Short mmCIF file of C-alpha atoms in Angstrom, two decimals:
data_model
loop_
_atom_site.label_atom_id
_atom_site.label_comp_id
_atom_site.label_asym_id
_atom_site.label_seq_id
_atom_site.Cartn_x
_atom_site.Cartn_y
_atom_site.Cartn_z
CA MET A 657 -30.82 -2.67 -0.39
CA ALA A 658 -27.55 -1.73 1.46
CA ALA A 659 -29.17 -3.00 4.73
CA THR A 660 -29.04 -6.54 3.37
CA LEU A 661 -25.41 -6.31 2.29
CA PRO A 662 -21.88 -5.72 4.08
CA VAL A 663 -21.78 -2.37 2.43
CA SER A 664 -23.07 1.17 3.36
CA TRP A 665 -25.68 2.84 1.12
CA GLY A 666 -23.20 5.43 0.25
CA HIS A 667 -20.92 3.07 -1.25
CA LEU A 668 -23.75 0.91 -2.90
CA ALA A 669 -24.97 4.18 -4.73
CA ARG A 670 -21.50 5.31 -5.95
CA ARG A 671 -21.22 1.55 -7.49
CA GLU A 672 -24.50 1.78 -9.00
CA ARG A 673 -23.49 4.97 -10.49
CA GLY A 674 -20.42 3.66 -11.92
CA GLU A 675 -17.96 5.90 -9.79
CA GLN A 676 -16.52 2.98 -7.73
CA PRO A 677 -15.44 -0.57 -8.99
CA VAL A 678 -17.24 -3.54 -7.60
CA PRO A 679 -14.85 -5.69 -5.49
CA PRO A 680 -15.07 -9.36 -6.68
CA ASP A 681 -15.98 -10.74 -3.34
CA LEU A 682 -19.10 -8.64 -3.58
CA VAL A 683 -20.24 -9.76 -6.75
CA PRO A 684 -21.93 -12.95 -5.69
CA LEU A 685 -23.81 -11.16 -2.71
CA LEU A 686 -24.99 -8.59 -5.23
CA ASP A 687 -26.18 -11.36 -7.58
CA ALA A 688 -28.27 -12.97 -4.80
CA ALA A 689 -29.54 -9.65 -3.37
CA TYR A 690 -30.84 -8.53 -6.99
CA GLN A 691 -31.99 -12.19 -7.69
CA ALA A 692 -29.92 -12.22 -10.91
CA ASP A 693 -29.50 -16.01 -10.95
CA GLY A 694 -25.81 -16.00 -11.49
CA ALA A 695 -26.13 -13.48 -14.54
CA LEU A 696 -24.09 -10.85 -12.53
CA ILE A 697 -21.38 -13.29 -11.63
CA GLN A 698 -20.94 -14.61 -15.23
CA LEU A 699 -20.85 -11.02 -16.41
CA SER A 700 -18.21 -10.21 -14.07
CA GLU A 701 -16.00 -13.26 -14.97
CA LEU A 702 -16.35 -12.38 -18.76
CA LEU A 703 -15.32 -8.94 -18.23
CA ALA A 704 -12.21 -9.99 -16.06
CA ARG A 705 -11.16 -12.43 -18.52
CA ASP A 706 -11.72 -10.44 -21.75
CA GLN A 707 -12.49 -6.77 -21.46
CA ALA A 708 -8.88 -5.54 -20.71
CA ARG A 709 -7.13 -7.70 -23.26
CA THR A 710 -9.82 -6.85 -26.07
CA ASP A 711 -9.56 -3.18 -25.39
CA LEU A 712 -5.62 -3.15 -25.43
CA GLU A 713 -5.48 -5.41 -28.51
CA SER A 714 -7.64 -2.96 -30.21
CA LEU A 715 -5.98 0.06 -29.37
CA LEU A 716 -2.43 -1.49 -30.58
CA ARG A 717 -4.05 -2.49 -33.75
CA GLN A 718 -5.24 1.02 -34.43
CA MET A 719 -1.60 2.24 -33.76
CA GLY A 720 -0.28 -0.21 -36.22
CA THR A 721 1.91 -2.13 -33.81
CA TYR A 722 0.12 -5.17 -33.17
CA PRO A 723 0.14 -7.48 -36.01
CA ALA A 724 -3.23 -9.39 -36.58
CA ASN A 725 -1.30 -12.85 -36.44
CA PRO A 726 2.06 -12.34 -34.32
CA PRO A 727 4.66 -14.85 -35.05
CA SER A 728 5.30 -16.80 -31.88
CA SER A 729 9.05 -16.47 -32.36
CA ASP A 730 9.19 -12.67 -32.23
CA GLU A 731 10.31 -11.72 -28.95
CA ASP A 732 8.80 -8.17 -28.97
CA ASP A 733 5.38 -9.77 -29.97
CA MET A 734 5.84 -12.28 -27.12
CA GLU A 735 6.29 -9.32 -24.55
CA ARG A 736 3.14 -7.78 -26.02
CA ARG A 737 1.17 -10.64 -25.29
CA SER A 738 2.69 -11.21 -21.71
CA LEU A 739 1.61 -7.76 -20.79
CA LEU A 740 -1.92 -8.32 -22.40
CA ARG A 741 -2.32 -11.35 -20.00
CA LEU A 742 -1.19 -9.26 -16.88
CA LEU A 743 -3.84 -6.81 -18.16
CA SER A 744 -6.29 -9.39 -18.16
CA VAL A 745 -5.66 -10.85 -14.76
CA LEU A 746 -5.87 -7.42 -13.29
CA GLY A 747 -9.58 -7.15 -14.48
CA PRO A 748 -11.56 -4.53 -16.44
CA GLY A 749 -10.71 -0.71 -15.68
CA ALA A 750 -7.00 -1.47 -15.00
CA ALA A 751 -4.58 1.21 -16.08
CA ILE A 752 -2.37 0.25 -18.86
CA PRO A 753 1.09 -0.25 -17.53
CA ALA A 754 3.81 2.22 -18.61
CA SER A 755 5.99 -0.59 -19.81
CA THR A 756 3.47 -1.56 -22.17
CA ILE A 757 3.78 1.96 -23.68
CA ASP A 758 7.37 1.23 -23.92
CA ALA A 759 6.63 -2.17 -25.86
CA LEU A 760 4.45 0.19 -28.36
CA HIS A 761 7.28 2.29 -29.24
CA VAL A 762 9.69 -0.69 -29.88
CA GLY A 763 10.15 0.23 -33.57
CA LEU A 764 10.75 3.98 -32.86
CA ARG A 765 13.84 3.02 -30.93
CA GLN A 766 14.75 0.57 -33.67
CA VAL A 767 14.90 3.52 -36.13
CA THR A 768 16.71 5.96 -34.07
CA GLY A 769 19.01 3.49 -32.38
CA GLU A 770 18.14 4.48 -28.92
CA PRO A 771 19.21 1.66 -26.43
CA ALA A 772 16.27 -0.49 -25.48
CA ASP A 773 17.83 -1.29 -21.98
CA ARG A 774 17.93 1.37 -19.24
CA ASP A 775 20.99 1.92 -17.37
CA ALA A 776 21.47 2.07 -13.52
CA ASP A 777 20.70 5.71 -13.15
CA ASP A 778 17.55 5.32 -15.27
CA TRP A 779 16.34 2.75 -12.85
CA GLU A 780 17.34 4.63 -10.00
CA GLN A 781 15.22 7.47 -11.25
CA ILE A 782 12.32 5.17 -11.82
CA ALA A 783 12.31 4.08 -8.20
CA TRP A 784 12.86 7.61 -7.11
CA ASP A 785 9.46 8.55 -9.07
CA TYR A 786 7.51 5.62 -7.68
CA ALA A 787 8.67 6.77 -4.16
CA GLN A 788 6.96 9.95 -4.58
CA GLY A 789 3.48 8.41 -4.70
CA VAL A 790 3.64 5.72 -2.08
CA TRP A 791 1.73 7.62 0.33
CA THR A 792 -0.23 9.82 -2.02
CA ASP A 793 -1.50 7.40 -5.08
CA LEU A 794 -4.81 5.52 -4.47
CA SER A 795 -3.84 2.08 -2.75
CA GLY A 796 -3.68 -0.66 -5.43
CA SER A 797 -3.48 1.93 -8.37
CA ARG A 798 0.26 1.15 -9.26
CA SER A 799 0.50 -2.55 -9.14
CA ALA A 800 0.33 -3.15 -12.94
CA ASP A 801 3.19 -0.59 -13.48
CA LEU A 802 5.36 -1.93 -10.86
CA ALA A 803 4.75 -5.82 -11.93
CA ALA A 804 5.78 -4.83 -15.57
CA ASP A 805 8.98 -2.78 -14.51
CA ILE A 806 10.02 -5.41 -12.23
CA GLN A 807 9.77 -8.08 -15.21
CA ASP A 808 11.86 -5.57 -17.30
CA LEU A 809 14.47 -4.95 -14.58
CA ASN A 810 14.68 -8.91 -13.80
CA ARG A 811 15.84 -9.06 -17.52
CA HIS A 812 18.38 -6.41 -16.98
CA LEU A 813 19.88 -7.94 -13.89
CA ALA A 814 20.29 -11.40 -15.73
CA ARG A 815 22.56 -9.65 -18.37
CA THR A 816 24.55 -7.39 -15.97
CA LYS A 817 27.88 -8.68 -14.98
CA ASP A 818 29.51 -5.52 -13.63
CA PRO A 819 29.31 -5.83 -9.61
CA ALA A 820 28.85 -2.19 -9.04
CA GLU A 821 25.96 -1.78 -11.49
CA ARG A 822 24.37 -5.09 -10.11
CA ALA A 823 24.36 -3.74 -6.75
CA ALA A 824 22.74 -0.55 -8.00
CA LEU A 825 19.96 -2.59 -9.82
CA LEU A 826 19.34 -4.73 -6.64
CA ARG A 827 18.70 -1.61 -4.85
CA VAL A 828 16.15 -0.47 -7.29
CA TYR A 829 14.72 -4.20 -7.39
CA ALA A 830 14.29 -4.24 -3.55
CA GLN A 831 12.52 -0.97 -3.46
CA LEU A 832 10.12 -1.56 -6.47
CA SER A 833 9.43 -4.99 -4.65
CA ALA A 834 8.69 -3.38 -1.54
CA PHE A 835 6.50 -0.76 -3.13
CA LEU A 836 4.45 -3.40 -4.85
CA ALA A 837 4.04 -5.40 -1.68
CA ILE A 838 2.66 -1.91 0.03
CA ASP A 839 0.28 -1.64 -3.16
CA LEU A 840 -1.15 -5.00 -3.18
CA PRO A 841 -3.35 -5.56 -0.05
CA LEU A 842 -6.57 -4.11 -1.68
CA ILE A 843 -6.07 -6.27 -4.85
CA ALA A 844 -4.26 -9.48 -3.75
CA GLY A 845 -4.16 -12.17 -0.89
CA PRO A 846 -1.52 -11.77 1.93
CA ARG A 847 0.38 -14.39 0.35
CA ALA A 848 1.18 -12.46 -2.89
CA CYS A 849 2.28 -9.46 -0.13
CA TRP A 850 4.85 -11.79 1.61
CA ARG A 851 6.23 -13.13 -1.57
CA ALA A 852 6.96 -9.47 -2.78
CA TRP A 853 8.23 -8.61 0.78
CA SER A 854 10.49 -11.65 0.65
CA ALA A 855 11.86 -10.71 -2.67
CA ALA A 856 12.48 -7.25 -1.56
CA ARG A 857 14.63 -8.76 1.50
CA ALA A 858 16.56 -10.80 -0.71
CA ALA A 859 17.31 -8.01 -3.15
CA ALA A 860 18.25 -5.68 -0.44
CA ASP A 861 20.71 -8.12 1.25
CA ALA A 862 22.31 -9.07 -1.91
CA SER A 863 23.00 -5.36 -2.58
CA GLY A 864 25.00 -4.79 0.16
CA ASP A 865 22.89 -1.57 1.32
CA ARG A 866 22.69 -1.97 5.16
CA ASP A 867 20.10 0.92 5.43
CA LEU A 868 17.92 -0.42 2.70
CA ALA A 869 18.07 -4.01 4.41
CA VAL A 870 17.02 -2.52 7.67
CA TRP A 871 14.05 -0.32 5.98
CA VAL A 872 12.67 -3.23 4.06
CA ARG A 873 12.51 -5.30 7.02
CA ALA A 874 10.66 -2.57 9.16
CA GLU A 875 8.06 -1.80 6.53
CA GLU A 876 7.29 -5.49 6.11
CA GLY A 877 7.11 -5.79 9.95
CA THR A 878 4.64 -2.65 9.86
CA GLU A 879 2.63 -4.14 7.30
CA SER A 880 2.60 -7.76 8.92
CA TYR A 881 1.29 -5.72 12.12
CA TYR A 882 -1.41 -3.91 10.21
CA MET A 883 -2.67 -7.07 8.43
CA LYS A 884 -2.48 -9.24 11.53
CA ARG A 885 -0.08 -11.67 10.03
CA LEU A 886 -0.32 -14.98 11.81
CA GLY A 887 2.64 -15.90 14.08
CA PRO A 888 5.33 -13.63 15.43
CA ALA A 889 6.29 -12.62 11.97
CA ALA A 890 5.94 -8.88 12.63
CA ASN A 891 7.91 -8.65 15.99
CA ASN A 892 10.74 -10.98 14.43
CA LEU A 893 11.02 -8.76 11.49
CA LEU A 894 11.23 -5.71 13.69
CA THR A 895 13.74 -7.30 16.15
CA GLU A 896 15.85 -7.90 12.80
CA ALA A 897 15.61 -4.64 11.64
CA VAL A 898 16.68 -3.21 14.92
CA ASP A 899 19.72 -5.71 15.10
CA LEU A 900 20.69 -5.29 11.94
CA ALA A 901 20.78 -1.30 12.40
CA GLY A 902 23.28 -1.80 15.21
CA GLY A 903 22.10 1.73 16.63
CA HIS A 904 23.06 3.37 13.42
CA PRO A 905 20.31 6.05 12.83
CA SER A 906 18.27 5.48 9.83
CA LEU A 907 14.51 5.82 8.55
CA GLY A 908 14.20 1.90 8.87
CA LEU A 909 15.28 2.01 12.53
CA ALA A 910 12.95 4.72 13.50
CA GLN A 911 10.30 3.10 11.49
CA ALA A 912 10.91 -0.25 13.49
CA LEU A 913 10.86 1.62 16.82
CA LYS A 914 7.47 3.24 15.96
CA ILE A 915 5.60 -0.33 15.51
CA ARG A 916 7.49 -1.71 18.39
CA ALA A 917 6.08 0.63 20.71
CA ARG A 918 2.76 -0.02 19.42
CA ILE A 919 3.22 -3.84 19.67
CA PHE A 920 4.66 -3.51 23.43
CA ALA A 921 1.41 -1.26 24.20
CA GLU A 922 -0.93 -3.90 22.90
CA GLN A 923 0.82 -6.52 24.72
CA GLY A 924 0.36 -4.37 28.14
CA ARG A 925 4.08 -3.63 28.58
CA ALA A 926 3.60 -0.09 29.17
CA ASP A 927 7.26 0.64 30.52
CA GLU A 928 8.66 -1.09 27.22
CA ALA A 929 6.24 0.78 24.87
CA ARG A 930 7.35 4.04 26.57
CA ALA A 931 11.08 3.08 26.26
CA ALA A 932 10.54 2.46 22.78
CA LEU A 933 8.97 5.83 22.17
CA HIS A 934 12.02 7.41 24.14
CA ASP A 935 14.49 5.42 21.78
CA LEU A 936 12.64 6.45 18.73
CA GLN A 937 12.96 10.23 19.90
CA ASP A 938 16.77 9.58 20.15
CA ILE A 939 16.95 8.02 16.78
CA TYR A 940 14.91 10.73 15.05
CA ALA A 941 16.95 13.39 16.52
CA ALA A 942 19.99 12.12 14.72
CA LEU A 943 18.20 11.49 11.46
CA PRO A 944 19.48 13.41 8.31
CA SER A 945 17.63 16.69 7.61
CA GLU A 946 16.60 15.39 4.20
CA VAL A 947 14.50 12.52 5.77
CA ILE A 948 12.88 15.11 8.51
CA ASN A 949 12.20 17.60 5.73
CA GLU A 950 10.71 15.10 3.05
CA ARG A 951 6.93 15.37 3.57
CA ILE A 952 5.74 13.41 0.45
CA SER A 953 7.78 10.60 -0.41
CA VAL A 954 8.42 7.28 1.18
CA TRP A 955 11.86 8.38 2.06
CA GLY A 956 10.78 11.13 4.55
CA MET A 957 9.69 10.85 8.18
CA PRO A 958 8.26 14.33 8.85
CA PRO A 959 7.70 15.25 12.69
CA ALA A 960 3.83 14.77 11.95
CA ASP A 961 4.67 10.91 11.29
CA VAL A 962 6.35 10.71 15.00
CA ARG A 963 3.46 12.62 16.60
CA SER A 964 0.97 10.44 15.18
CA ALA A 965 2.80 7.41 16.04
CA GLU A 966 3.33 8.50 19.78
CA ALA A 967 -0.35 9.20 19.83
CA TRP A 968 -1.31 5.69 18.46
CA THR A 969 0.91 4.13 21.20
CA LEU A 970 -0.65 6.51 24.05
CA ALA A 971 -4.23 5.61 22.70
CA LYS A 972 -3.44 1.91 22.71
CA LEU A 973 -2.00 2.55 26.52
CA GLY A 974 -5.37 4.34 27.40
CA ASP A 975 -3.74 7.64 27.65
CA SER A 976 -5.93 9.34 25.05
CA LYS A 977 -5.66 13.05 26.68
CA PRO A 978 -2.21 13.83 25.89
CA ALA A 979 -2.75 11.81 22.74
CA LEU A 980 -5.31 14.20 21.32
CA PRO A 981 -3.16 17.52 20.79
CA LEU A 982 -0.28 15.46 19.25
CA LEU A 983 -3.00 14.42 16.76
CA ASP A 984 -4.28 17.97 16.15
CA GLN A 985 -0.74 19.39 15.58
CA ALA A 986 -0.08 16.17 13.18
CA ILE A 987 -3.13 16.54 11.01
CA ALA A 988 -2.21 20.29 10.77
CA GLU A 989 1.09 19.65 9.31
CA VAL A 990 0.22 16.73 6.87
CA PRO A 991 0.06 17.80 3.21
CA GLN A 992 -3.31 17.62 1.61
CA GLU A 993 -1.89 15.21 -0.75
CA LYS A 994 -1.34 12.62 1.64
CA ALA A 995 -5.11 11.69 2.06
CA GLY A 996 -4.62 8.46 3.44
CA GLY A 997 -2.31 9.54 6.04
CA ARG A 998 -4.75 12.40 6.91
CA ALA A 999 -7.68 9.58 7.15
CA ASN A 1000 -5.38 7.36 9.58
CA ILE A 1001 -4.93 10.51 12.04
CA GLY A 1002 -8.76 11.25 11.78
CA LEU A 1003 -9.36 7.77 12.74
CA LEU A 1004 -7.05 8.19 15.65
CA GLN A 1005 -8.75 11.22 16.68
CA ALA A 1006 -12.14 9.38 16.70
CA TRP A 1007 -10.38 6.54 18.63
CA CYS A 1008 -9.46 9.06 21.29
CA LEU A 1009 -12.68 10.66 21.43
CA VAL A 1010 -14.49 7.56 22.09
CA GLN A 1011 -12.17 7.01 25.09
CA GLU A 1012 -12.81 10.19 26.39
CA HIS A 1013 -16.79 9.39 26.32
CA GLU A 1014 -17.21 11.58 23.45
CA VAL A 1015 -19.01 8.23 21.65
CA THR A 1016 -21.41 9.99 19.37
CA GLU A 1017 -19.08 12.35 17.88
CA GLY A 1018 -16.16 9.97 17.46
CA LEU A 1019 -18.29 7.48 15.87
CA ASP A 1020 -19.89 9.86 13.32
CA TYR A 1021 -16.12 11.26 12.51
CA ALA A 1022 -15.10 7.84 12.01
CA VAL A 1023 -17.86 7.12 9.53
CA ARG A 1024 -17.18 10.25 7.58
CA VAL A 1025 -13.48 9.47 7.32
CA THR A 1026 -13.95 5.71 6.62
CA GLN A 1027 -16.26 6.67 3.73
CA ALA A 1028 -14.11 8.78 2.04
CA LEU A 1029 -11.52 6.21 1.23
CA PRO A 1030 -10.75 2.52 0.48
CA VAL A 1031 -10.17 0.78 4.04
CA THR A 1032 -6.49 -0.31 3.76
CA PRO A 1033 -5.04 -2.47 6.42
CA PRO A 1034 -4.15 0.45 8.83
CA ARG A 1035 -7.31 1.96 8.70
CA ARG A 1036 -9.13 -1.37 9.29
CA ARG A 1037 -6.72 -2.02 12.23
CA ILE A 1038 -7.49 1.59 13.72
CA VAL A 1039 -11.44 0.95 13.12
CA GLY A 1040 -11.20 -2.24 15.19
CA GLU A 1041 -9.77 -0.31 18.02
CA ILE A 1042 -12.40 1.98 17.69
CA LEU A 1043 -15.30 -0.62 18.02
CA SER A 1044 -13.40 -2.45 20.71
CA ALA A 1045 -13.21 0.91 22.70
CA LEU A 1046 -17.00 1.36 22.54
CA PRO A 1047 -19.14 0.89 25.60
CA GLU A 1048 -21.34 -2.16 25.28
CA GLN A 1049 -24.45 -0.10 25.13
CA ALA A 1050 -23.21 1.92 22.20
CA ARG A 1051 -22.07 -1.27 19.96
CA GLY A 1052 -25.47 -1.39 18.33
CA LEU A 1053 -25.95 2.29 17.39
CA PRO A 1054 -26.52 2.78 13.67
CA ALA A 1055 -23.09 4.62 13.48
CA ALA A 1056 -21.38 1.35 14.84
CA ARG A 1057 -23.18 -0.84 12.53
CA GLU A 1058 -22.14 1.24 9.70
CA LEU A 1059 -18.56 1.42 10.64
CA ARG A 1060 -18.38 -2.19 11.18
CA ALA A 1061 -19.99 -2.66 7.58
CA LEU A 1062 -17.30 -0.05 6.11
CA ALA A 1063 -14.35 -2.08 7.23
CA SER A 1064 -15.60 -5.65 6.22
CA PRO A 1065 -13.32 -7.16 3.87
CA ALA A 1066 -15.87 -7.30 1.28
CA VAL A 1067 -16.17 -3.74 1.25
CA ALA A 1068 -12.62 -3.23 1.42
#
């Protein structure tokens, strides 16, 4: 059955056992393959529309916090219903957003007199907590929480008049919107990502925080590069980031230089690619120690990140021999919690092995790495490079076909 679908047998088996969700794009193909005459499609649509809402309504009623006939004028009940609609859009199996739990306990806040609104310090802590999981949580797992918190923050911003507090909240808004944009690619279309990035840019600019504005543009440019956004968007955003930084060392400037080197290499501009890597090293040497020493959160760029970035550019330039030791050192330094980052480095190693004519070893390694995690835009980009680097006679190998299937949009 797997041979008739754009999916590996391992992924198909895990979905049959209920260990992995079935992507919506794959449902029609499964329905046809199993000759279900539309039954699987109808069932999937029913679940996506009703199951999450029904389950959560039942939970709320059991807890005594969801009235059977909520009055339409009650703001708290309207908030609950809006959150339920959000869940129904996310589909079955979606995690309950944290803000839904806040809505459950609105009565307790009224009894204790605890303020319903968070202050700027609370929101900054929320943003910091999210930042710890950007590179460790499973991609697509936090969008519901982020969307609900952004909704709450919107209301708080509308009521805030103090300029200093408003600037602090705008900084948080920019961060949460950027984290949402990074989390969206596997569960939403590109347009949703670009809209989230646009909101992040607007909030960062309005906050007056230049380093944050540089970082948002650098990250949007990075995602635009990974997702092969049409037009010159990636290059324009990275140029904006570099110009806005004005030579001031920052995490965003370092990120922009990493991706610019990659783009130059793809364009065959080898001298400019190596110059960008040289500029990256200069900026990196001037970064604060808290950025260099932070190995988990989104606000860090440890040495392993720079090594893998240099290796990617060298591999694109066809200079895989010096890239391999950089990757060996990088993967030895990356924490186990950053499974996605380790997978990306593993795929870069596979790419270099293929370039070094170790085709079988490189392909087998790439398949093992790709099977282990969802194929995010960076991983799909590297898999594309691996497949392009294969000699003509190797492109029909079973491992090559398997790798191509694993990275297909339907499977991802």
